[in-house]
mmCIF file of C-alpha atoms in Angstrom:
data_model
loop_
_atom_site.group_PDB
_atom_site.id
_atom_site.type_symbol
_atom_site.label_atom_id
_atom_site.label_comp_id
_atom_site.label_asym_id
_atom_site.label_seq_id
_atom_site.Cartn_x
_atom_site.Cartn_y
_atom_site.Cartn_z
ATOM 1 C CA ASP H 8 0.000 0.000 0.000
ATOM 2 C CA ALA H 9 1.267 3.463 -0.845
ATOM 3 C CA GLY H 10 1.677 5.710 2.129
ATOM 4 C CA VAL H 11 1.194 9.454 2.178
ATOM 5 C CA ILE H 12 2.831 10.954 -0.881
ATOM 6 C CA GLN H 13 4.332 14.421 -0.891
ATOM 7 C CA SER H 14 5.889 16.429 -3.689
ATOM 8 C CA PRO H 15 8.315 17.884 -4.251
ATOM 9 C CA ARG H 16 10.750 16.342 -1.763
ATOM 10 C CA HIS H 17 12.985 19.380 -1.937
ATOM 11 C CA GLU H 18 12.221 22.908 -3.011
ATOM 12 C CA VAL H 19 14.636 25.801 -3.239
ATOM 13 C CA THR H 20 13.201 29.163 -4.144
ATOM 14 C CA GLU H 21 13.930 32.820 -3.823
ATOM 15 C CA MET H 22 12.253 35.198 -1.458
ATOM 16 C CA GLY H 23 9.030 36.555 -2.876
ATOM 17 C CA GLN H 24 8.264 33.548 -5.051
ATOM 18 C CA GLU H 25 5.156 31.437 -4.720
ATOM 19 C CA VAL H 26 5.628 27.909 -3.400
ATOM 20 C CA THR H 27 3.117 25.084 -3.683
ATOM 21 C CA LEU H 28 3.498 21.858 -1.749
ATOM 22 C CA ARG H 29 1.395 18.852 -2.639
ATOM 23 C CA CYS H 30 0.048 15.890 -0.722
ATOM 24 C CA LYS H 31 -1.826 12.721 -1.558
ATOM 25 C CA PRO H 32 -3.231 11.068 1.581
ATOM 26 C CA ILE H 33 -3.676 7.351 2.095
ATOM 27 C CA SER H 34 -6.711 6.144 0.205
ATOM 28 C CA GLY H 35 -9.752 5.917 2.434
ATOM 29 C CA HIS H 36 -8.421 8.303 5.057
ATOM 30 C CA ASN H 37 -10.811 11.114 5.913
ATOM 31 C CA SER H 38 -8.502 13.464 7.796
ATOM 32 C CA LEU H 39 -5.464 15.306 6.480
ATOM 33 C CA PHE H 40 -2.968 17.370 8.417
ATOM 34 C CA TRP H 41 -0.214 19.817 7.423
ATOM 35 C CA TYR H 42 2.706 20.241 9.820
ATOM 36 C CA ARG H 43 5.875 22.311 9.783
ATOM 37 C CA GLN H 44 9.061 21.164 11.501
ATOM 38 C CA THR H 45 11.696 23.603 12.710
ATOM 39 C CA MET H 46 14.499 23.197 15.203
ATOM 40 C CA MET H 47 13.096 25.819 17.526
ATOM 41 C CA ARG H 48 9.437 24.798 17.556
ATOM 42 C CA GLY H 49 9.496 21.133 16.634
ATOM 43 C CA LEU H 50 6.435 19.872 14.767
ATOM 44 C CA GLU H 51 3.687 22.458 14.541
ATOM 45 C CA LEU H 52 0.229 21.731 13.195
ATOM 46 C CA LEU H 53 -0.655 24.297 10.565
ATOM 47 C CA ILE H 54 -4.092 23.137 9.465
ATOM 48 C CA TYR H 55 -6.190 20.003 9.279
ATOM 49 C CA PHE H 56 -9.092 18.872 7.153
ATOM 50 C CA ASN H 57 -11.830 16.367 7.791
ATOM 51 C CA ASN H 58 -13.788 15.114 4.785
ATOM 52 C CA ASN H 59 -12.091 17.820 2.690
ATOM 53 C CA VAL H 60 -13.325 20.620 4.976
ATOM 54 C CA PRO H 61 -10.821 22.750 6.915
ATOM 55 C CA ILE H 62 -11.518 22.208 10.608
ATOM 56 C CA ASP H 63 -8.739 24.094 12.364
ATOM 57 C CA ASP H 64 -6.390 26.533 10.676
ATOM 58 C CA SER H 65 -5.277 28.300 13.841
ATOM 59 C CA GLY H 66 -1.705 27.168 13.243
ATOM 60 C CA MET H 67 -1.362 28.880 9.886
ATOM 61 C CA PRO H 68 1.272 31.543 10.560
ATOM 62 C CA GLU H 69 -0.172 34.353 8.476
ATOM 63 C CA ASP H 70 -2.130 35.229 5.401
ATOM 64 C CA ARG H 71 0.757 34.270 3.169
ATOM 65 C CA PHE H 72 -0.110 30.641 3.877
ATOM 66 C CA SER H 73 -3.151 28.947 2.389
ATOM 67 C CA ALA H 74 -4.252 25.333 2.085
ATOM 68 C CA LYS H 75 -6.855 23.605 -0.011
ATOM 69 C CA MET H 76 -8.271 20.141 -0.315
ATOM 70 C CA PRO H 77 -10.336 20.023 -3.492
ATOM 71 C CA ASN H 78 -10.996 16.296 -3.169
ATOM 72 C CA ALA H 79 -10.309 13.347 -0.906
ATOM 73 C CA SER H 80 -7.054 12.426 -2.636
ATOM 74 C CA PHE H 81 -5.258 15.738 -2.957
ATOM 75 C CA SER H 82 -4.253 18.745 -0.898
ATOM 76 C CA THR H 83 -1.988 21.733 -1.430
ATOM 77 C CA LEU H 84 -0.209 24.124 0.882
ATOM 78 C CA LYS H 85 0.722 27.398 -0.757
ATOM 79 C CA ILE H 86 3.015 30.139 0.449
ATOM 80 C CA GLN H 87 2.811 33.430 -1.377
ATOM 81 C CA PRO H 88 5.067 35.353 -1.138
ATOM 82 C CA SER H 89 7.673 33.116 0.462
ATOM 83 C CA GLU H 90 10.194 34.444 2.982
ATOM 84 C CA PRO H 91 13.481 33.001 4.303
ATOM 85 C CA ARG H 92 11.853 32.302 7.686
ATOM 86 C CA ASP H 93 9.503 29.879 5.957
ATOM 87 C CA SER H 94 12.445 27.524 5.416
ATOM 88 C CA ALA H 95 11.530 24.291 7.164
ATOM 89 C CA VAL H 96 10.406 20.735 6.514
ATOM 90 C CA TYR H 97 6.694 20.512 5.781
ATOM 91 C CA PHE H 98 4.901 17.258 6.509
ATOM 92 C CA CYS H 99 1.534 16.047 5.432
ATOM 93 C CA ALA H 100 -0.213 13.331 7.453
ATOM 94 C CA SER H 101 -3.494 11.494 7.148
ATOM 95 C CA SER H 102 -5.662 9.408 9.434
ATOM 96 C CA LEU H 103 -8.737 7.284 9.044
ATOM 97 C CA GLU H 104 -11.283 9.258 11.039
ATOM 98 C CA GLY H 105 -9.324 11.883 12.906
ATOM 99 C CA ARG H 106 -10.673 10.835 16.273
ATOM 100 C CA GLY H 107 -7.939 11.157 18.814
ATOM 101 C CA LEU H 108 -6.007 8.429 20.531
ATOM 102 C CA THR H 109 -7.204 5.453 18.567
ATOM 103 C CA ASP H 110 -6.656 7.013 15.171
ATOM 104 C CA THR H 111 -3.008 6.965 14.159
ATOM 105 C CA GLN H 112 -1.686 9.708 11.955
ATOM 106 C CA TYR H 113 0.510 8.508 9.095
ATOM 107 C CA PHE H 114 3.100 10.959 7.880
ATOM 108 C CA GLY H 115 4.532 11.519 4.452
ATOM 109 C CA PRO H 116 8.296 11.886 3.890
ATOM 110 C CA GLY H 117 8.118 15.673 3.991
ATOM 111 C CA THR H 118 9.127 18.528 1.705
ATOM 112 C CA ARG H 119 12.289 20.388 2.639
ATOM 113 C CA LEU H 120 11.745 24.018 1.691
ATOM 114 C CA THR H 121 14.600 26.475 1.448
ATOM 115 C CA VAL H 122 13.815 30.104 0.748
ATOM 116 C CA LEU H 123 16.886 32.126 -0.190
ATOM 117 C CA ASP W 8 4.173 29.003 24.657
ATOM 118 C CA GLN W 9 5.318 25.447 24.174
ATOM 119 C CA GLN W 10 2.620 23.252 25.690
ATOM 120 C CA VAL W 11 4.658 20.090 25.180
ATOM 121 C CA LYS W 12 8.308 20.288 26.104
ATOM 122 C CA GLN W 13 11.197 17.961 25.515
ATOM 123 C CA ASN W 14 14.029 19.622 27.356
ATOM 124 C CA SER W 15 16.781 17.281 26.237
ATOM 125 C CA PRO W 16 17.606 17.884 22.584
ATOM 126 C CA SER W 17 19.891 14.867 22.478
ATOM 127 C CA LEU W 18 20.736 11.686 24.353
ATOM 128 C CA SER W 19 23.492 9.129 23.859
ATOM 129 C CA VAL W 20 23.135 5.615 25.253
ATOM 130 C CA GLN W 21 25.227 2.498 24.931
ATOM 131 C CA GLU W 22 23.735 -0.505 23.170
ATOM 132 C CA GLY W 23 21.974 -2.815 25.588
ATOM 133 C CA ARG W 24 21.368 -0.119 28.184
ATOM 134 C CA ILE W 25 18.131 1.647 28.972
ATOM 135 C CA SER W 26 17.176 4.833 27.123
ATOM 136 C CA ILE W 27 14.871 7.225 28.958
ATOM 137 C CA LEU W 28 13.308 10.080 27.041
ATOM 138 C CA ASN W 29 11.334 12.693 28.931
ATOM 139 C CA CYS W 30 8.444 14.961 28.090
ATOM 140 C CA ASP W 31 6.563 17.578 30.091
ATOM 141 C CA TYR W 32 3.269 19.234 29.302
ATOM 142 C CA THR W 33 1.438 22.235 30.653
ATOM 143 C CA ASN W 34 -2.122 21.837 29.369
ATOM 144 C CA SER W 35 -4.222 19.906 31.892
ATOM 145 C CA MET W 36 -6.815 19.234 29.183
ATOM 146 C CA PHE W 37 -4.510 16.779 27.434
ATOM 147 C CA ASP W 38 -5.756 13.276 28.078
ATOM 148 C CA TYR W 39 -3.816 11.161 25.640
ATOM 149 C CA PHE W 40 -0.175 11.072 24.721
ATOM 150 C CA LEU W 41 1.872 9.539 21.955
ATOM 151 C CA TRP W 42 5.461 9.005 20.970
ATOM 152 C CA TYR W 43 6.571 9.187 17.373
ATOM 153 C CA LYS W 44 9.927 8.132 15.997
ATOM 154 C CA LYS W 45 11.611 9.821 13.068
ATOM 155 C CA TYR W 46 14.525 8.686 10.941
ATOM 156 C CA PRO W 47 16.399 11.165 8.709
ATOM 157 C CA ALA W 48 14.653 12.006 5.432
ATOM 158 C CA GLU W 49 11.502 10.185 6.556
ATOM 159 C CA GLY W 50 8.278 11.248 8.183
ATOM 160 C CA PRO W 51 7.555 10.481 11.824
ATOM 161 C CA THR W 52 6.028 7.076 12.553
ATOM 162 C CA PHE W 53 3.795 6.202 15.469
ATOM 163 C CA LEU W 54 5.528 4.266 18.237
ATOM 164 C CA ILE W 55 3.377 3.988 21.342
ATOM 165 C CA SER W 56 0.581 5.827 23.107
ATOM 166 C CA ILE W 57 -1.073 6.115 26.497
ATOM 167 C CA SER W 58 -4.408 7.351 27.751
ATOM 168 C CA SER W 59 -4.644 9.450 30.891
ATOM 169 C CA ILE W 60 -6.614 6.690 32.593
ATOM 170 C CA LYS W 61 -3.427 4.622 32.677
ATOM 171 C CA ASP W 62 -0.022 5.280 34.124
ATOM 172 C CA LYS W 63 1.898 2.748 32.069
ATOM 173 C CA ASN W 64 1.714 1.153 28.659
ATOM 174 C CA GLU W 65 4.147 -1.424 27.388
ATOM 175 C CA ASP W 66 4.877 -2.700 23.897
ATOM 176 C CA GLY W 67 7.865 -4.961 23.611
ATOM 177 C CA ARG W 68 11.013 -3.023 24.401
ATOM 178 C CA PHE W 69 9.075 0.242 24.667
ATOM 179 C CA THR W 70 7.249 1.435 27.773
ATOM 180 C CA VAL W 71 5.605 4.788 28.315
ATOM 181 C CA PHE W 72 4.992 6.060 31.833
ATOM 182 C CA LEU W 73 2.573 8.858 32.663
ATOM 183 C CA ASN W 74 2.624 10.942 35.841
ATOM 184 C CA LYS W 75 -0.454 13.143 35.626
ATOM 185 C CA SER W 76 0.175 15.048 38.834
ATOM 186 C CA ALA W 77 3.596 16.082 37.567
ATOM 187 C CA LYS W 78 2.380 16.496 33.980
ATOM 188 C CA HIS W 79 5.263 14.341 32.890
ATOM 189 C CA LEU W 80 5.689 11.324 30.698
ATOM 190 C CA SER W 81 8.670 9.254 29.762
ATOM 191 C CA LEU W 82 9.568 6.667 27.177
ATOM 192 C CA HIS W 83 11.785 3.794 28.233
ATOM 193 C CA ILE W 84 13.578 1.648 25.673
ATOM 194 C CA VAL W 85 15.098 -1.542 27.060
ATOM 195 C CA PRO W 86 17.430 -2.825 25.777
ATOM 196 C CA SER W 87 18.489 -0.051 23.431
ATOM 197 C CA GLN W 88 19.608 -1.088 19.968
ATOM 198 C CA PRO W 89 21.533 0.821 17.274
ATOM 199 C CA GLY W 90 18.390 0.827 15.110
ATOM 200 C CA ASP W 91 16.673 2.887 17.798
ATOM 201 C CA SER W 92 18.872 5.852 16.876
ATOM 202 C CA ALA W 93 16.376 8.449 15.696
ATOM 203 C CA VAL W 94 14.551 11.592 16.773
ATOM 204 C CA TYR W 95 11.693 10.925 19.182
ATOM 205 C CA PHE W 96 8.738 13.289 19.371
ATOM 206 C CA CYS W 97 6.316 13.429 22.242
ATOM 207 C CA ALA W 98 2.758 14.498 21.337
ATOM 208 C CA ALA W 99 -0.436 15.180 23.275
ATOM 209 C CA GLY W 100 -4.099 15.468 22.442
ATOM 210 C CA SER W 101 -7.457 16.021 24.058
ATOM 211 C CA GLY W 102 -10.671 14.005 23.897
ATOM 212 C CA THR W 103 -11.696 12.867 20.467
ATOM 213 C CA ALA W 104 -10.078 15.855 18.838
ATOM 214 C CA SER W 105 -7.700 15.192 15.983
ATOM 215 C CA LYS W 106 -5.307 17.955 16.890
ATOM 216 C CA LEU W 107 -1.955 16.864 18.296
ATOM 217 C CA THR W 108 0.562 19.139 19.959
ATOM 218 C CA PHE W 109 4.136 17.977 19.464
ATOM 219 C CA GLY W 110 7.337 18.664 21.340
ATOM 220 C CA THR W 111 10.601 19.712 19.763
ATOM 221 C CA GLY W 112 12.043 16.207 19.734
ATOM 222 C CA THR W 113 14.964 14.383 21.335
ATOM 223 C CA ARG W 114 17.688 12.888 19.184
ATOM 224 C CA LEU W 115 18.683 9.489 20.543
ATOM 225 C CA GLN W 116 21.971 7.935 19.534
ATOM 226 C CA VAL W 117 22.631 4.354 20.543
ATOM 227 C CA THR W 118 26.312 3.578 20.415
ATOM 228 C CA LEU W 119 28.008 0.210 20.062
#
């Protein structure tokens, strides 16, 4: 079975450019999560969807960040314009129902973003 | 305001010995806790969890202990193996909510 798929694996861009990260969750999973990993803050939840609907976007740093989930098998995280402080590893995760302890989140391999 | 804290960024343990990774939390609403393990260039993978109604959960070489009064949990790995070398993240959640709050991670190195 394919796990969570993320693309690209690495992205290097210049400040001010638009960046789009992509995620394909595990088939049949109803919840999708976007995380950002930095040394200082560890893994931070940016936003999560349940049945393609954004449920909690309180972790999105600012208006430059937006996320969409047009269907059950695809989500994007967009940063426009990008800034050097956005450099981090971005993970996408999915889970079956999104119901707490009994519902494991499965992570993709991450996208390492570098903004010069 | 880091609600889940892992104060040791790194830990080195000899193969065969016990590894103890610690985690503290501040939010009393958290009622379940998880540990994830992460290898380089991979995403985190679920390792073990515990509900607040328990104070211990064991799975093979891995045991998680929860001290609710101290708002502290720990992960014990016995015996430690070189393949356990990874970054370990502590995470906490509340009720049936999907949202997890993660710590900053502890890098464990198991030496020969």
